[in-house]
Every structure is written in C-alpha cells, then in structure tokens.
Coordinates of C-alpha atoms and ligand atoms in Angstrom, one line a residue:
X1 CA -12.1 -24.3 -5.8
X2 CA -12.6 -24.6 -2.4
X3 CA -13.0 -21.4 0.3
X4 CA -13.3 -22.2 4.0
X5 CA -15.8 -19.3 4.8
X6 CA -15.9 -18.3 7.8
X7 CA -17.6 -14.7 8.2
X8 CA -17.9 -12.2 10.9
X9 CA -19.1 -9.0 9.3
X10 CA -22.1 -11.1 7.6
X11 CA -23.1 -11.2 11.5
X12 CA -22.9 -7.8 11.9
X13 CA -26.8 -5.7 11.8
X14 CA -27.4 -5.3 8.4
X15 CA -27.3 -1.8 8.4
X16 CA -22.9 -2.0 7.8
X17 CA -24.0 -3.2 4.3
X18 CA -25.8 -4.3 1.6
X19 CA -25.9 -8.2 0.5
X20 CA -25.1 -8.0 -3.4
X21 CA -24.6 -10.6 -5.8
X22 CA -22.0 -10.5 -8.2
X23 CA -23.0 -9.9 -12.0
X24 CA -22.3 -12.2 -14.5
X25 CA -20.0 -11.5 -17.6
X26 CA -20.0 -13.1 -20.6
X27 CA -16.2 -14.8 -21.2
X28 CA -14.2 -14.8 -18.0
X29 CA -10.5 -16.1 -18.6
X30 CA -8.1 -16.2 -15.8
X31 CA -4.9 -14.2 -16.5
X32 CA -2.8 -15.2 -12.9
X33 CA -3.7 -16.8 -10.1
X34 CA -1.8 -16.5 -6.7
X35 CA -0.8 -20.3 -5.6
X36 CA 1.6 -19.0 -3.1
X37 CA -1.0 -16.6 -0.8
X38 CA -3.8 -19.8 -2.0
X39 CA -1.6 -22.3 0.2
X40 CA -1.1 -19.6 3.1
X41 CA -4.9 -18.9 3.3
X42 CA -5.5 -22.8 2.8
X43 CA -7.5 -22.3 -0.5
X44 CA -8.0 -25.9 -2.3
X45 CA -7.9 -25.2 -5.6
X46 CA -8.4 -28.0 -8.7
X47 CA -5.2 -26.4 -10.6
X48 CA -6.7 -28.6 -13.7
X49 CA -9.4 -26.9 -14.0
X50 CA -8.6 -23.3 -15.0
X51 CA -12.0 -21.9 -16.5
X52 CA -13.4 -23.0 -13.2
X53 CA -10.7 -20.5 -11.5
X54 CA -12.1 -17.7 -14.3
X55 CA -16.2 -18.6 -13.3
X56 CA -15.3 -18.0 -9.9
X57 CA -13.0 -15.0 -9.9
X58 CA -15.0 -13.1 -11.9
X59 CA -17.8 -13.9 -9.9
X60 CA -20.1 -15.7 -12.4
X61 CA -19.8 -18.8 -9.8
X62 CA -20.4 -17.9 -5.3
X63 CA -18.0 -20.6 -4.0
X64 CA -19.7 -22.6 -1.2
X65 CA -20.6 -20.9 1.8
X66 CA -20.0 -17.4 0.6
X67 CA -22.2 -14.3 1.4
X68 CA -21.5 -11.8 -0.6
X69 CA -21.8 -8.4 0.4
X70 CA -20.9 -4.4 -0.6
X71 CA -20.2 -2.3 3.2
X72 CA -21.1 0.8 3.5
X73 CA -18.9 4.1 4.4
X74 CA -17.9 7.6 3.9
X75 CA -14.9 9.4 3.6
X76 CA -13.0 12.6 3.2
X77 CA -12.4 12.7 -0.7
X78 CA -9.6 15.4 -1.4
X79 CA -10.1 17.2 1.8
X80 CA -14.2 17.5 1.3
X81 CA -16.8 15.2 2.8
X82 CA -18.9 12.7 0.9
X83 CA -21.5 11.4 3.5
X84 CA -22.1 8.0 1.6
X85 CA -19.7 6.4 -0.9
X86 CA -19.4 2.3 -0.2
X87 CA -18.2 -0.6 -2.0
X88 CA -19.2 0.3 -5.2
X89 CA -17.4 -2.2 -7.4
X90 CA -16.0 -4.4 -4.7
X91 CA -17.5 -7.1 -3.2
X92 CA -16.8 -9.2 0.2
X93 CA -17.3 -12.9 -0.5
X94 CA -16.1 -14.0 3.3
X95 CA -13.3 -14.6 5.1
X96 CA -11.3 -17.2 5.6
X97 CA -9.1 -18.3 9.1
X98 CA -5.5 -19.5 7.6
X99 CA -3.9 -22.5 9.9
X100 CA -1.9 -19.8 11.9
X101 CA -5.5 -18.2 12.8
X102 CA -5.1 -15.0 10.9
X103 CA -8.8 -14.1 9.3
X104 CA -8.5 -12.7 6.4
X105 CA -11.4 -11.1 3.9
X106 CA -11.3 -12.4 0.0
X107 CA -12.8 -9.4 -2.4
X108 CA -14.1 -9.2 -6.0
X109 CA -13.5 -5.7 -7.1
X110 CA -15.1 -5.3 -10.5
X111 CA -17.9 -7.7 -10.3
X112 CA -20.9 -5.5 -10.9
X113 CA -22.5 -2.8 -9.5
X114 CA -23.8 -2.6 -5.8
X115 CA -26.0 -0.6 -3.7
X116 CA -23.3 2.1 -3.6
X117 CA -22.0 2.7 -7.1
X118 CA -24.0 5.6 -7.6
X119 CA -23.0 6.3 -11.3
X120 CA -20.1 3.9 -11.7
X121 CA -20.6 0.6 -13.4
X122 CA -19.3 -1.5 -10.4
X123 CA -16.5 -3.0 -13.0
X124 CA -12.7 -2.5 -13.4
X125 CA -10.7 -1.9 -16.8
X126 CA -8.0 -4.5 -17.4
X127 CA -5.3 -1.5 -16.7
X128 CA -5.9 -0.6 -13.4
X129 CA -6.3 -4.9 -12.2
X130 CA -2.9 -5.7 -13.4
X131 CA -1.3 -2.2 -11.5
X132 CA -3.0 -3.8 -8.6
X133 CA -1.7 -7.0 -9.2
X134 CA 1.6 -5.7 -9.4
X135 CA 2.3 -3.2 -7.4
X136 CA 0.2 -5.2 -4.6
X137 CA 1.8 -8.3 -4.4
X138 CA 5.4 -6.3 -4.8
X139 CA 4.7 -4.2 -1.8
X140 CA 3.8 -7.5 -0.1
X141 CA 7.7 -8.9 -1.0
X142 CA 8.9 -5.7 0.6
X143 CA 7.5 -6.0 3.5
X144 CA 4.6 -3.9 3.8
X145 CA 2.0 -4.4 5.0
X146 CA -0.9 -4.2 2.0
X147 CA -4.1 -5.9 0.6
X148 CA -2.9 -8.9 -1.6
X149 CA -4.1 -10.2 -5.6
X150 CA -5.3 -14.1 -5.2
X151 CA -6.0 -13.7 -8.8
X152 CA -6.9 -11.7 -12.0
X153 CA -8.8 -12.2 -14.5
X154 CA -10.1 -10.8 -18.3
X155 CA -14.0 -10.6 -18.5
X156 CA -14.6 -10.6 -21.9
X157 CA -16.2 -8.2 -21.6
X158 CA -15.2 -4.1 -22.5
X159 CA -16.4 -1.1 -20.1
X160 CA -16.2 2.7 -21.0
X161 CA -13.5 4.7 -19.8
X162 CA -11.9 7.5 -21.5
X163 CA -12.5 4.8 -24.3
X164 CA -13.6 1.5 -24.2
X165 CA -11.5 -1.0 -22.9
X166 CA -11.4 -4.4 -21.5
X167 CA -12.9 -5.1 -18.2
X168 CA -11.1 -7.4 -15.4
X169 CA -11.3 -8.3 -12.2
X170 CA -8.8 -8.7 -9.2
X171 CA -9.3 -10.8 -6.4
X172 CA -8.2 -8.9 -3.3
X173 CA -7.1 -10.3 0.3
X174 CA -7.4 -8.2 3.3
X175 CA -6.4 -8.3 7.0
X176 CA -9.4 -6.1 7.4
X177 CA -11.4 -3.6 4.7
X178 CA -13.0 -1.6 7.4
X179 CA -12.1 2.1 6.5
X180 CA -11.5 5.3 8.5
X181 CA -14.4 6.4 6.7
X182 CA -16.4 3.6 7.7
X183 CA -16.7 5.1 11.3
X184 CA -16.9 8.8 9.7
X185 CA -20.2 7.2 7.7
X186 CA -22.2 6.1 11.0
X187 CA -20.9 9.3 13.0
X188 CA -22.5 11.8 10.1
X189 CA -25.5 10.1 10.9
X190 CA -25.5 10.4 14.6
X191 CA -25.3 6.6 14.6
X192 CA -23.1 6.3 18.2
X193 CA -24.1 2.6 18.9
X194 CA -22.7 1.6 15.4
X195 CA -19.7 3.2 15.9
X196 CA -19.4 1.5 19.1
X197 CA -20.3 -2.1 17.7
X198 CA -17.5 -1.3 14.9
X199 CA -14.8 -0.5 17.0
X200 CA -15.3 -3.5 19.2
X201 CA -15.3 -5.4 15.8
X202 CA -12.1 -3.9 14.8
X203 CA -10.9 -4.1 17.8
X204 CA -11.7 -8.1 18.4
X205 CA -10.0 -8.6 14.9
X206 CA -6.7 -6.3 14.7
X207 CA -6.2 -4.8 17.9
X208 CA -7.4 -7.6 21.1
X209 CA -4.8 -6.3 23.1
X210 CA -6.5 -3.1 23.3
X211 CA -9.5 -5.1 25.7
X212 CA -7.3 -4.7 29.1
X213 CA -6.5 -0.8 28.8
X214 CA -8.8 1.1 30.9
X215 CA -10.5 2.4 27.7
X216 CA -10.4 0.3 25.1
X217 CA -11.5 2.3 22.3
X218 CA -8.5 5.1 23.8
X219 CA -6.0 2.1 23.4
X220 CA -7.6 1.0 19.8
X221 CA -6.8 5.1 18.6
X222 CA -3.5 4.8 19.9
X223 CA -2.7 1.3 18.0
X224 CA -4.6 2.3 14.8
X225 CA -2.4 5.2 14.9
X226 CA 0.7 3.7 15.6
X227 CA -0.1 1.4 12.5
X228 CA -0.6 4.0 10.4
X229 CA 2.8 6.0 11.3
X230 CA 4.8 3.0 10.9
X231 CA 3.5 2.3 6.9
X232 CA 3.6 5.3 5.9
X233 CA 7.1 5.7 7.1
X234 CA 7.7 2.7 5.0
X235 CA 6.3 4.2 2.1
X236 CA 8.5 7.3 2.4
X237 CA 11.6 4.9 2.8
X238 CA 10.9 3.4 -0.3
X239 CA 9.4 6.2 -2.4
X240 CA 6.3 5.5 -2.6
X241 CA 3.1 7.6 -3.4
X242 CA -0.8 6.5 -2.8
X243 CA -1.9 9.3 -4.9
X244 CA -5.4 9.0 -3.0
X245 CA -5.1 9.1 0.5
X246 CA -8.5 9.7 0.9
X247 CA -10.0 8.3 4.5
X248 CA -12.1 5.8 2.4
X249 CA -8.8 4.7 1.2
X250 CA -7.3 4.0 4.5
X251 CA -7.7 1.1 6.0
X252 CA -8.0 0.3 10.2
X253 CA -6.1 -3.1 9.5
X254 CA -2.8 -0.7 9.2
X255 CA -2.7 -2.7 5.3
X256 CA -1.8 -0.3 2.3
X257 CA -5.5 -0.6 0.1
X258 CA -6.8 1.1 -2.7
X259 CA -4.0 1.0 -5.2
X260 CA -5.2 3.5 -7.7
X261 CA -3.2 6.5 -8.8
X262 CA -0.3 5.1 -7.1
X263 CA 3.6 5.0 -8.1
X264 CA 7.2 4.4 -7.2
X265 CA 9.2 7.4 -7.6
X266 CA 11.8 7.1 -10.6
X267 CA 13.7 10.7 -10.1
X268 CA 13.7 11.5 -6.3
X269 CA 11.2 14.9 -5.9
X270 CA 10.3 15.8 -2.5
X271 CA 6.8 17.6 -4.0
X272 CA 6.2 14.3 -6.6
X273 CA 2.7 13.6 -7.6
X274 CA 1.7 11.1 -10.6
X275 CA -2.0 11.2 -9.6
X276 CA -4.0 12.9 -12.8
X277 CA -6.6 13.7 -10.2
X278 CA -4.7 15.2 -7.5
X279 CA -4.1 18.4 -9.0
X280 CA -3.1 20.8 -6.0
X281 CA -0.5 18.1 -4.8
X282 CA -2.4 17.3 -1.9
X283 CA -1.4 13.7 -1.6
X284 CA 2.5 14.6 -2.8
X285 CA 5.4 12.1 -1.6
X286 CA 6.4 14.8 1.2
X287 CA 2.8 15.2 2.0
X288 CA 1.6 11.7 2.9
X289 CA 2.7 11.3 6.8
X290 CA 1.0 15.0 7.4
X291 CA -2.2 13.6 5.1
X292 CA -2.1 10.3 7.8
X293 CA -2.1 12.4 10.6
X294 CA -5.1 14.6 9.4
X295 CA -7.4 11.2 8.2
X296 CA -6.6 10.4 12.0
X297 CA -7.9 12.9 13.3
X298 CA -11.3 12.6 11.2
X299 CA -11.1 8.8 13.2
X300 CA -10.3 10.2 16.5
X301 CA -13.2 12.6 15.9
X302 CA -15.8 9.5 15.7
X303 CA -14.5 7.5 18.6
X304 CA -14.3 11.1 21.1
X305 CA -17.9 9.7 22.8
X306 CA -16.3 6.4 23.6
X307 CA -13.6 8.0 25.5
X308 CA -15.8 9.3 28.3
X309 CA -18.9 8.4 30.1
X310 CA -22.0 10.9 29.9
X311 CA -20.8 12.6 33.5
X312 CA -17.7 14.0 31.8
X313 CA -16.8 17.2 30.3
X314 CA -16.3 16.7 25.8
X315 CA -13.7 18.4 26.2
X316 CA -11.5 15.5 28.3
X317 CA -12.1 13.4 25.0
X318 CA -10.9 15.9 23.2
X319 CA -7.6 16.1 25.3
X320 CA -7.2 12.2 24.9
X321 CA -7.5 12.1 21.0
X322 CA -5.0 15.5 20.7
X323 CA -2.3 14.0 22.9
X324 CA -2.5 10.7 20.6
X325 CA -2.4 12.4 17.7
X326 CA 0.8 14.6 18.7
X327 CA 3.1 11.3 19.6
X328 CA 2.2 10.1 16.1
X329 CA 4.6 12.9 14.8
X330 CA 7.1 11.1 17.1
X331 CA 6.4 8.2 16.3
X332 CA 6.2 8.5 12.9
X333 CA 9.8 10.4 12.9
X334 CA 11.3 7.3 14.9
X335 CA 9.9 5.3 12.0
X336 CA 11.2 6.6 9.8
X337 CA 15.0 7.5 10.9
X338 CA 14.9 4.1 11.9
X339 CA 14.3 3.2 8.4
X340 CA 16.3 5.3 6.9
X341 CA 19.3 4.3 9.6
X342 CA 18.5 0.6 8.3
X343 CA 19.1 1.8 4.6
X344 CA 22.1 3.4 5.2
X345 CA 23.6 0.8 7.3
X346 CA 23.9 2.1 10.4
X347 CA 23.2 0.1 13.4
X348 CA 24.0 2.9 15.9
X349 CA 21.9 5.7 17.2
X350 CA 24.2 9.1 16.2
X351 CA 22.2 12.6 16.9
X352 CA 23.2 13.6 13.1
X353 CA 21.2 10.6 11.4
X354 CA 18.2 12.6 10.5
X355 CA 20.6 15.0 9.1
X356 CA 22.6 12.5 7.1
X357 CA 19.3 10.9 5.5
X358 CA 17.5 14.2 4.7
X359 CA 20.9 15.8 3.2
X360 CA 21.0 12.7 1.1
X361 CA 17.5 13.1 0.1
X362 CA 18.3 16.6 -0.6
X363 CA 21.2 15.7 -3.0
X364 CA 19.3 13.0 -4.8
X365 CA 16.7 15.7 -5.5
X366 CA 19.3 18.6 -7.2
X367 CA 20.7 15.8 -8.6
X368 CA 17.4 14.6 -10.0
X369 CA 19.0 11.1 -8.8
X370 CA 17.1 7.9 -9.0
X371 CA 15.6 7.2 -5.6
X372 CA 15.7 3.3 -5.4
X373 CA 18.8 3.1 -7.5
X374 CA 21.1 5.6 -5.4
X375 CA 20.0 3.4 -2.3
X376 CA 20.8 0.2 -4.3
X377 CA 24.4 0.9 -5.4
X378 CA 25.2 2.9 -2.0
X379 CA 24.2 -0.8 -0.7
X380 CA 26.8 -2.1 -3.1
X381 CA 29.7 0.9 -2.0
X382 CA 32.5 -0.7 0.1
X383 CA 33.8 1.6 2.5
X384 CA 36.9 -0.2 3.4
X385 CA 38.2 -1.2 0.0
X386 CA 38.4 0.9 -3.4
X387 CA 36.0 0.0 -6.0
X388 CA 36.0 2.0 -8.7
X389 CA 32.9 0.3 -10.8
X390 CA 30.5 0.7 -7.7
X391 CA 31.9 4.2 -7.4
X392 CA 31.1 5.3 -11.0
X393 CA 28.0 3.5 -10.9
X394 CA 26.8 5.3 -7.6
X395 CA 28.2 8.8 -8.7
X396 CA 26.7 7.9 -12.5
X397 CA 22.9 8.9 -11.7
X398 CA 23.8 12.3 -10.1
X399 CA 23.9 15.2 -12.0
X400 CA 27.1 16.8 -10.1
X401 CA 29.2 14.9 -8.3
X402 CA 30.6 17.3 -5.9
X403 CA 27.3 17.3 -3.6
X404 CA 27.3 13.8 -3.9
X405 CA 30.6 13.1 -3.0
X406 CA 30.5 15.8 0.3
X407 CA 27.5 13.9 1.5
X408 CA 29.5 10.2 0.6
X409 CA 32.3 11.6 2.3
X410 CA 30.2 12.4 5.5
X411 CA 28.3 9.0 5.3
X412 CA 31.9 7.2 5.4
X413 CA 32.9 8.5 8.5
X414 CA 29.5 7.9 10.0
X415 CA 30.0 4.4 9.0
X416 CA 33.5 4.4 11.4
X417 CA 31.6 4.6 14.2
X418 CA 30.1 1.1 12.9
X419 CA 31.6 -2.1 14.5
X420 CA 30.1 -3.7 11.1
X421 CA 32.8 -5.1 8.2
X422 CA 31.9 -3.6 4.9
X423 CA 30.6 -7.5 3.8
X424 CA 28.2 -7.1 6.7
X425 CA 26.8 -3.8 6.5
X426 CA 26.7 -4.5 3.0
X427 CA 24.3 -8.1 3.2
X428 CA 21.9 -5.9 5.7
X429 CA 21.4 -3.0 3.1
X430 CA 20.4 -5.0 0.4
X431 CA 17.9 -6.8 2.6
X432 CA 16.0 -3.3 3.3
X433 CA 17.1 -1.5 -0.7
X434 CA 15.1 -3.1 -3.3
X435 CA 17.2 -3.7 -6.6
X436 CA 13.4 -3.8 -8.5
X437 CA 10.3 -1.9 -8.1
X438 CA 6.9 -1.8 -10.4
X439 CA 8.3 1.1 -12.3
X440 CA 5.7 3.0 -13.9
X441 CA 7.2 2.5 -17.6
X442 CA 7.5 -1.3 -16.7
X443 CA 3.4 -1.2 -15.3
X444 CA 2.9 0.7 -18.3
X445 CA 4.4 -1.9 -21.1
X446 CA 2.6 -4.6 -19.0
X447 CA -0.4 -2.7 -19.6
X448 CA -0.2 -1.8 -23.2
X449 CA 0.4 -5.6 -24.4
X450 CA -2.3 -6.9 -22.6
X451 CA -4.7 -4.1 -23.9
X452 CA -3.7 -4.0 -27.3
X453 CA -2.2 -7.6 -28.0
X454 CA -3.8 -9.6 -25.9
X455 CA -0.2 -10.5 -24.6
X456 CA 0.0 -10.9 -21.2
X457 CA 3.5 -12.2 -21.3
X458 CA 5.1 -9.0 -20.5
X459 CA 2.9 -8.6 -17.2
X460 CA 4.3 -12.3 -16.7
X461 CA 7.7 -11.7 -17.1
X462 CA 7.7 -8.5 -14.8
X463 CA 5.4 -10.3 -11.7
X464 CA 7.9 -13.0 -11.8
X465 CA 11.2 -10.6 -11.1
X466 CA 9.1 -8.3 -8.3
X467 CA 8.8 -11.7 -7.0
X468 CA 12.2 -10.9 -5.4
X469 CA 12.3 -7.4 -5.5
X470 CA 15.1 -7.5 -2.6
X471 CA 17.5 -10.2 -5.3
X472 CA 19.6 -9.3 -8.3
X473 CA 18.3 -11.3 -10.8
X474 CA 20.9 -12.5 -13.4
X475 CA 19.9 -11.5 -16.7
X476 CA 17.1 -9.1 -15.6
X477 CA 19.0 -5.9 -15.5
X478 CA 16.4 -4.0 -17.7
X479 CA 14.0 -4.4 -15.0
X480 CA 16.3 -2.4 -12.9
X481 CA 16.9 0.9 -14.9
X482 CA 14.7 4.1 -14.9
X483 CA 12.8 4.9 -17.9
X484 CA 14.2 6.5 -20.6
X485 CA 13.2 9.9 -21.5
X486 CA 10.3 9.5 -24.1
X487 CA 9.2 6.1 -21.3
X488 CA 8.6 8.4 -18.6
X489 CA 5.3 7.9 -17.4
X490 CA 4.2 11.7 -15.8
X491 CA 0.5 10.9 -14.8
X492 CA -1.1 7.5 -13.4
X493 CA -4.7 7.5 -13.4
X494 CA -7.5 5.9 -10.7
X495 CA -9.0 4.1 -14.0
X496 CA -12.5 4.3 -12.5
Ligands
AMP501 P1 -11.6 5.2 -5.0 O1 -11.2 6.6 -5.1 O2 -11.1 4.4 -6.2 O3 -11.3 4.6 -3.7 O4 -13.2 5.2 -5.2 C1 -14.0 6.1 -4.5 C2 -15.5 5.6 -4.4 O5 -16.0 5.4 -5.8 C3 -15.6 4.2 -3.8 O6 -16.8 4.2 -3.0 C4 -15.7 3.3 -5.0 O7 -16.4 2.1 -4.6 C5 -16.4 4.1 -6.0 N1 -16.1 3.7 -7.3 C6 -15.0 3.8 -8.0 N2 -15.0 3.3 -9.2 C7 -16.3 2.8 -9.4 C8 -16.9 2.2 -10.5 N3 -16.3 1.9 -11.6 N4 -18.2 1.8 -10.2 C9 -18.8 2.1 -9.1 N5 -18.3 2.7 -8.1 C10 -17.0 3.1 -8.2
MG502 MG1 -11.4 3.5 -2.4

C-alpha cells in the first residue's frame, strides 16, 4: 500500500489542528476497496495482500509519510452556534497530488477519538460507512461534485448506538475538508490573522484565480458562492436531500461532504425530510438552496475584515458581501432552470421553462409521482411517434392522469420549438436522468445483511449497478422501482 504524501495543511500553525493518531481495533477486515479512484489518485496498492488493505484502512497501520491529524472548527448546528466542534471521528492522513496535479486529502472517519470528540467515541457503525459508500461514490457517477470512499472496512469491533452494533470505517477523499465553519471557529475567537492564513490556503488550493482580482478574499466569496449555488442546484435536479446542512457540513471545496441523514427522494414532496433529527424541516428538499444561501452568509460574515483596509467604513464590507450574496439567488435560479431545461430536453431558452419544470414538479407532487422515475420514462417518451408502452409506463406512476397529461401536452409543444429529432433529444435526457439511485429501501437491505448476516453481497450487488447509474442495466430492473409500501424507509438517521 503505497500513498504519495504530500501535505500542506500539516504546514499550517498548529493551532488549525490537533495531530492524533489513529486507535487500533482488534479485527479489521476490508469489505470494498475503490481500485478505480486508487489508479486516479496514483495509489500503489499490493491487491494480494488484502489484510494489509484492512490494517491500513482502519488505521491500525500510518502508511509512509503520513501525518495524521483531526482540524479544528465550528459551525452553525440547526440554526444555533457551537463555538468548537472538530474532527471528532475523522482523521486527515495527507494528501496526495494525482498525475493531473489535483491535491486531494485521504480521511479515516471512525478511527478513534480525537481532541474534538467531546462525548462521541471517534468510531462509525457499519450502517452509516456503507450509506457513505454508496450514496458517495453514486453521486460521484452523476456528476456531482462530492467527497469519494477509497475503501471500507468492518473493525471487528461493536460500538454503542441505539444498540450495539458493528463498527466500520470509510476511507474518504476530498478536494478540500476545510468547512464554512472552519473560518466561523477562528472568527468566534477574534482570531483575524487565522482567518486570513485560511482563506489564502483555500484560496491557493480551490480558487487561484481569485489572486488577480483587486481583493482576493472578495473574489474567493464570490467563487465559494458560485460553487455552492451550482450543487445545490444539482441536488434539487436530482432530488436529493443532505438532511444536515449544517455549516460544519459544508465544505469550501464546493464537494457534497458529510453524508449522514441524507436520501434520494422516492415520492416527489416539495416539504420532504428523512432526517430523524431535523424535526422542524429546516433542512427540507425545498429548503436547501435558501439553507446555502444563509451558511454563506455566516462565511461572508468571517471574511467582511478582509474586504477593506483599516481606513474604511465596516459598512463598505458589508455592502460587498450583500451584493454577492443576492446574485447567488440568480445564480442559483440559472442553475437550476438550466438543469431542469437539460432534463427536459430542451436546448432552447423559452421565457415559460421555469413554468414548465415547476408545473411538472407540481404534478409529480399531487400525483405523489416518483421523482427519478417520471424523469426517466419522460426520457424514454417519443414525441414524434406513438408509443403506447412508454406512454402507460409514464402516465402509470401518477395518480390522475388528467394533470399529467395537460402538463405532457404543454411539454410537447415546447419541444416543437426544438430543432432536435425525438432519437436525439432522447440520447441527451438519459445522459442527465438517472435510471438508478441509492434508494433508501435498497441502502437499507444493503444495511440489514451486512448487520445481521454478515453478508455483504447485497451491498455488492447494489455498488456495482450505481456504478452506472445513468445505464439501463439488463436484468437489474429491481434496482430501478420505488419501494413497496411496507419497504418505505420514512426516517434516515446520522448514526453517530
Ligand atoms: P455531523 O453532524 O455528523 O457532521 O457531526 C457533528 C460533529 O460531531 C462533528 O464535529 C463530528 O466530528 C462530531 N461527531 C459525530 N459523531 C461522532 C462520534 N461518534 N464521535 C466523536 N465525534 C463525533
Ligand atoms: Mg459533519
């Protein structure tokens, strides 16, 4: 097993965190390990030797020239502050430079406690390490951008949750781990020269085109938010829900992180929310771009020093970070219809888009209509031909089809205006409309063999077809249906 280390936050003062060592655990077996992202990050790995992959992934074994360390931040939990959370069961191990020259940061989360775990136990239940596989590595094939799983694996060991259960750990890969909250932690304090040191950090690493504005940290707000508006719009095109979308759980690297409570919507519902913790809907489906736009503000809030020098007026900073954050309801919007134009085929700019997606959207949710399948078998809809069997199959998860077929009607003619023939338009919505997602049941049966059998071959089985989430898969049909009524999962939990 061999890391190229090369580590940049290690350099930083020591007051952005705490070095840690992993803790060992008594019977590490791996349960997947990720050869495709190993060969992009340049990972050398003797494939022979698999309880050497285990030792090191569950961090009884520091590969070569790693130096481990838990960061310290804040964060807005649920709307309230907590002035010092951290990595508390996550550990950095170093970053590695792939051959393209993208840096990327490898993570334990779950080996052991840390400076910052407060009362946790600094490990991870087997549950929530395979979600994380899963729905991780999925959202990577649909092309967002998220933290990745090099590998899993069992500890042999059990931890205590609602009940005990078996511990894991899951190998995460990052662009960048530095949070939102991160800043918010060394503003609390008064601490303007850290701020400063980590927003040339972040800037050097995500944003270096940010160096030749005028004010770089004004230009690094503007492309952190721009990041931000643009995944989260991809979320909403593809119904998904973070379910904590706490400013510790946002990351400056633009990446999806922090796959707890999360969940692909089955049933379109504009007010959906899965999370067992989130009980006044604050992080709801329709909530989240509104949610992005508040946790900005909480990072605009840190940087408003370095927008000015000491002769100016507070309130010019002030002006800067408002007019930022009112574009990114623009540019969120222009996300979005853009998205949604791409999922409905359209290649044109019409005025009455936004209309036609959010009256579909409307339909799907009286209908209680399946949100990735109505987008898959509209993608499979000719316009220019009869075809019954995509027609029945379409109109077969709503309710009523008299909404359904108004709106279908009013998409149809929008599609006139298209110069696109119906094979066309029809190749370039199923490139954007999954056929699969990580349903929740599907997480769920993954889950429950593992726990209770020791079987992993169902979580297998399902990580091989999200392989291709975009591909109908001959055979794996099953994967593509919503739950049946007594498979419906109604809560998802953070499993901390
Ligand atoms: P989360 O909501 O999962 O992002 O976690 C919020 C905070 O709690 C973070 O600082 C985590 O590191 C910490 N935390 C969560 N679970 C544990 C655990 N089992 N042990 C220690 N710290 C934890
Ligand atoms: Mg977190």
């Amino acid at each position: 097993m061999e890391f190229t280390f090369n580590n940049t936050f290690a350099q930083l003062p020591d007051y952005f965190y705490s070095r840690t060592q992993a803790t060992q655990v008594k019977d590490p077996k791996l349960i997947i390990f990720n050869h495709e992202l190993a060969e992009q990050l340049g990972v050398s790995e003797d494939l022979s030797d698999q309880q050497k992959l285990a030792q090191v992934f569950a961090g009884n074994l520091t590969p070569t020239g790693a130096e481990p360390l838990a960061t310290v931040y804040a964060g807005h939990q649920f709307g309230g502050f907590s002035p010092q959370l951290g990595d508390g069961r996550a550990l950095l191990l170093g970053e590695t430079v792939t051959k393209q020259g993208e840096r990327f940061d490898i993570q334990l989360k779950g080996a052991g406690p840390t400076p910052y775990s407060r009362n946790g136990d600094g490990r991870s239940a087997l549950g929530p390490v395979l979600r994380e596989y899963l729905v991780s590595e999925t959202m990577y094939k649909l092309g967002v951008e998220t933290t990745r799983a090099l590998a899993a694996v069992t500890t042999g060991e059990e931890v205590a949750r609602e009940r005990l259960v078996a511990g894991g750990v899951i190998t995460r890969v990052a662009k960048g781990f530095v949070r939102v909250g991160s800043f918010e932690y060394f503003s609390s304090q008064g601490n303007q020269e850290a701020v400063k040191e980590l927003a040339n950090y972040e800037i050097d690493r995500h944003f270096p085109q940010a160096k030749n504005a005028d004010n770089p940290y004004v230009a690094f707000l503007a492309a952190v938010i721009d990041k931000q508006a643009k995944l989260i719009a991809q979320w909403m095109n593809l119904g998904f829900i973070h379910g904590v979308m706490n400013t510790d759980n946002m990351a400056i690297s633009g990446e999806t992180i922090d796959y707890g409570p999360c969940a692909f919507m089955d049933e379109f519902s504009y007010k959906r929310v899965y999370s067992s913790i989130d009980r006044n809907g604050r992080y709801a489906y329709n909530n989240q771009p509104q949610i992005g736009q508040w946790n900005l503000t909480r990072l605009a809030e840190t940087l408003l020093p370095l927008f000015i020098d000491e002769k100016e007026d507070g309130k010019v900073a002030v002006a800067i970070a408002e007019s930022l954050l009112k574009n990114y309801q623009q540019q969120y919007q222009n996300y979005w219809l853009n998205g949604m134009r791409n999922k409905l085929g359209l290649e044109l700019k019409d005025d009455t888009d936004a209309d036609l997606a959010n009256e579909l959207l409307n339909c799907m949710e009286d209908n209680q209509a399946d949100f990735t399948l109505t987008f898959f078998y509209l993608s499979q809809l000719p316009h220019y031909k009869e075809n019954i069997e995509a027609e029945n199959q379409l109109q077969g998860i709503f309710k009523q089809s008299k909404q359904s077929n108004a709106w279908l009607k009013k998409w149809k003619k929008r599609l006139d205006l298209e110069a696109l023939t119906d094979s066309q338009r029809m190749i370039k919505m199923r490139q954007v409309n999954p056929v699969y997602i990580p349903r929740n049941h599907q997480i769920e049966r993954a889950i429950r063999a593992a726990e209770d059998n020791n079987d992993f071959t169902v979580f297998h089985e399902l990580q091989a077809v999200l392989q291709k989430p975009y591909e109908l898969q001959a055979g794996k049909e099953a994967y593509m249906l919503p739950p049946k009524a007594e498979e419906v999962v109604h809560q998802t939990f953070c499993g901390t």
